[in-house]
XYZ file of C-alpha atoms in Angstrom:
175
model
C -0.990 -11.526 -0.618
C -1.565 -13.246 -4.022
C 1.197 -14.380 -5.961
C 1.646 -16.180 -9.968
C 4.027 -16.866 -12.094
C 5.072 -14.471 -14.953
C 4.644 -16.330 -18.290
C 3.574 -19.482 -16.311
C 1.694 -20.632 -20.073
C 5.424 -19.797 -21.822
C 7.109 -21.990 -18.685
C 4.423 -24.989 -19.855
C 5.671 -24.334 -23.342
C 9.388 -24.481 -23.081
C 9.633 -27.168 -19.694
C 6.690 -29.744 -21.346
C 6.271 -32.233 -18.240
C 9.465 -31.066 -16.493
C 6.972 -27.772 -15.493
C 5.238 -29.733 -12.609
C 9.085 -29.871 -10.827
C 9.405 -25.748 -11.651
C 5.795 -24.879 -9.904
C 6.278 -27.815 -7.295
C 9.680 -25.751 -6.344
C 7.851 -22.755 -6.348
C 5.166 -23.730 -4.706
C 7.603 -24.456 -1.768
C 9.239 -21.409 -1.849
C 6.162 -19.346 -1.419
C 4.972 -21.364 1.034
C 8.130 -21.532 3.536
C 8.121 -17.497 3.146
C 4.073 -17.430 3.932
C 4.527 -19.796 7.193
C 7.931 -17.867 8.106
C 5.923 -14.589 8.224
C 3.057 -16.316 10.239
C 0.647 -16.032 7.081
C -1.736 -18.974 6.238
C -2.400 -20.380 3.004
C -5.625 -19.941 1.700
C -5.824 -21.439 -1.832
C -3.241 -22.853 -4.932
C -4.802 -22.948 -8.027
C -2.347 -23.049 -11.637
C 0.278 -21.231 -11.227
C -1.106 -18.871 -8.160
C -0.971 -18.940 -4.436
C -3.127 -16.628 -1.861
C -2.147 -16.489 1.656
C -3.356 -14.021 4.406
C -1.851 -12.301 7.293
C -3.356 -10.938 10.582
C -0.908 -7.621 10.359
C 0.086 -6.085 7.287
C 4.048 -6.187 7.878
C 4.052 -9.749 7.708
C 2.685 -9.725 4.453
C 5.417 -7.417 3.266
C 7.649 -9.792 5.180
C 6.507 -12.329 3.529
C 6.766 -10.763 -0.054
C 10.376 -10.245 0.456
C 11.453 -13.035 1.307
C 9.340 -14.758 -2.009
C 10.953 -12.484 -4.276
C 14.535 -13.347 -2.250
C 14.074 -16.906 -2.345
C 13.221 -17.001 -6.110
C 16.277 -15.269 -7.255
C 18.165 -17.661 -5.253
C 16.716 -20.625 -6.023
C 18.819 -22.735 -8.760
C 16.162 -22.660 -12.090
C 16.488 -25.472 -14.855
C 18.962 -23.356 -17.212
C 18.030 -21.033 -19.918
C 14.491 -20.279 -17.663
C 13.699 -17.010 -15.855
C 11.214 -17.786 -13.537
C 9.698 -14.602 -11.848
C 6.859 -14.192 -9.343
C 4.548 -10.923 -9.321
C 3.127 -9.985 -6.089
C -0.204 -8.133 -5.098
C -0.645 -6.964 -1.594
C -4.148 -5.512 0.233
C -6.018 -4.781 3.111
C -9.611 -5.926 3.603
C -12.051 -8.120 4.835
C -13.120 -10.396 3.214
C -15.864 -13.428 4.264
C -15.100 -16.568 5.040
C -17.243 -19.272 3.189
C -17.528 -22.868 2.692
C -16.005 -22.192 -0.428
C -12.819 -19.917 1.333
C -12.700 -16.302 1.511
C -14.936 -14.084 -0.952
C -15.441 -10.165 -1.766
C -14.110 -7.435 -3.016
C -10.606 -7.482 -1.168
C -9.936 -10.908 -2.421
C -10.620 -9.357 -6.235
C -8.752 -6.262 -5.482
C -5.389 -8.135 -4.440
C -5.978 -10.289 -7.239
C -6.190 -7.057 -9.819
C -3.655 -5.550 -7.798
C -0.733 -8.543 -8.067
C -2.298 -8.958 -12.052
C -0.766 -5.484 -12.532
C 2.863 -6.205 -11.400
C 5.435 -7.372 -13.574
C 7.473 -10.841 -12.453
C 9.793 -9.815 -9.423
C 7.665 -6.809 -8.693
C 5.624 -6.266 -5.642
C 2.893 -3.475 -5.675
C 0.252 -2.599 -3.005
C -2.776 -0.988 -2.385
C -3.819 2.411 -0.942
C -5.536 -0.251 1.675
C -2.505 -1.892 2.381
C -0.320 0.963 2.647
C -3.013 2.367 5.201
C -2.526 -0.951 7.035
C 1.075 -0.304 7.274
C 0.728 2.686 8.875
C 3.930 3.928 10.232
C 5.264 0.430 10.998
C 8.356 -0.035 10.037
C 9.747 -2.447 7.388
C 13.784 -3.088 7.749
C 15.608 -2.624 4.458
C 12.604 -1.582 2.748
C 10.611 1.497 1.046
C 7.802 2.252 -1.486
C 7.309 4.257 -4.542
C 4.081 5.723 -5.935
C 3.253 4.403 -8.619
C -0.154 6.712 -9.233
C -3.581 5.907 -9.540
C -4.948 3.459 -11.487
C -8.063 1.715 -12.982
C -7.968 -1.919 -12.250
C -10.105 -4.435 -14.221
C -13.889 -4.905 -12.336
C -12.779 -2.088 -9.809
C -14.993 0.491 -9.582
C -12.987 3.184 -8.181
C -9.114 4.023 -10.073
C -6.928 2.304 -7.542
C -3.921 4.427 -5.795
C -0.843 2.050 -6.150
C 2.592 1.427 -4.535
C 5.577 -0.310 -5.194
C 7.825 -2.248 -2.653
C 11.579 -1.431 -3.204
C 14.018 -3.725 -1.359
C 17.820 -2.953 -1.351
C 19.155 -6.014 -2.794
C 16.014 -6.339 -5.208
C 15.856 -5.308 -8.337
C 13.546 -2.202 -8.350
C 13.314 -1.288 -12.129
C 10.252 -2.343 -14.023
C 8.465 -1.273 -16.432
C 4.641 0.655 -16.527
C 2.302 -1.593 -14.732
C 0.732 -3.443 -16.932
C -2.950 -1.863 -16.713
C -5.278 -1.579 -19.495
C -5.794 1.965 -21.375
């Protein structure tokens, strides 16, 4: 699960120093859901935070209650701050320097192509759902698509929570 910040850079712009208490409240918000789900942290760099999950409904779990806890969360007035997610499956190695491969790019391209309150996942991840259930919760295609540094167009799915919103518009993938 990889989540940023949509228009972190326009955030910086607007909030000058008062950004640090915006990501810092963020930051805890995506953290509480990670631990809550039994996900662990892996890295927080700028504006993004990668956490992974032994099953895949805990990452879903997880993603819902990040996009839940940012619309309720009380935002310095006259801000919309919105958090894309990316969810896949894969395994990835664990280094000295944290996990590396291909599935840590692929969630990365995958969350890149959301839009801010959107969550979108991978064939992979779908796969790794199987048929397990996830309460108040379904998915929309969302097609195939070529992801940056992918080699293979990447089939793509959409979370859709009741009380989310659910409307967004094309992902935001290259021509």
């Amino acid at each position: 699960l990889i989540n940023d910040i949509q228009d972190s850079t326009g955030l910086v712009h607007q909030l000058g120093d008062e950004y640090a208490h915006l990501l810092a409240d963020v930051r805890r918000i995506l953290r509480a859901a990670v631990r809550r789900a039994g996900g662990r942290e892996v890295d927080a760099r700028a504006d993004e935070l990668f956490a992974v999950f032994k099953r895949a409904p805990s990452a879903v779990e997880a993603a819902i209650a990040i996009q839940r806890g940012m619309r309720d969360h009380a935002w310095p007035p006259g801000t919309q701050v919105l958090v894309r997610s990316g969810i896949h499956s894969g395994r990835p190695t664990l280094t000295d320097a944290g996990y590396v491969g291909i599935a840590v790019h692929a969630a990365n391209r995958v969350a890149a192509v959301a839009h801010g309150g959107q969550v979108v996942l991978s064939k992979a991840a779908m796969r790794a759902l199987g048929d397990q259930p996830v309460p108040d919760a379904s998915f929309v295609e969302l097609g195939t698509h070529r992801l940056r540094g992918l080699p293979e167009p990447e089939l793509l799915y959409q979370l859709v929570v009741v009380d989310l919103p659910h409307e967004f518009p094309p992902l935001r993938v290259g021509p």
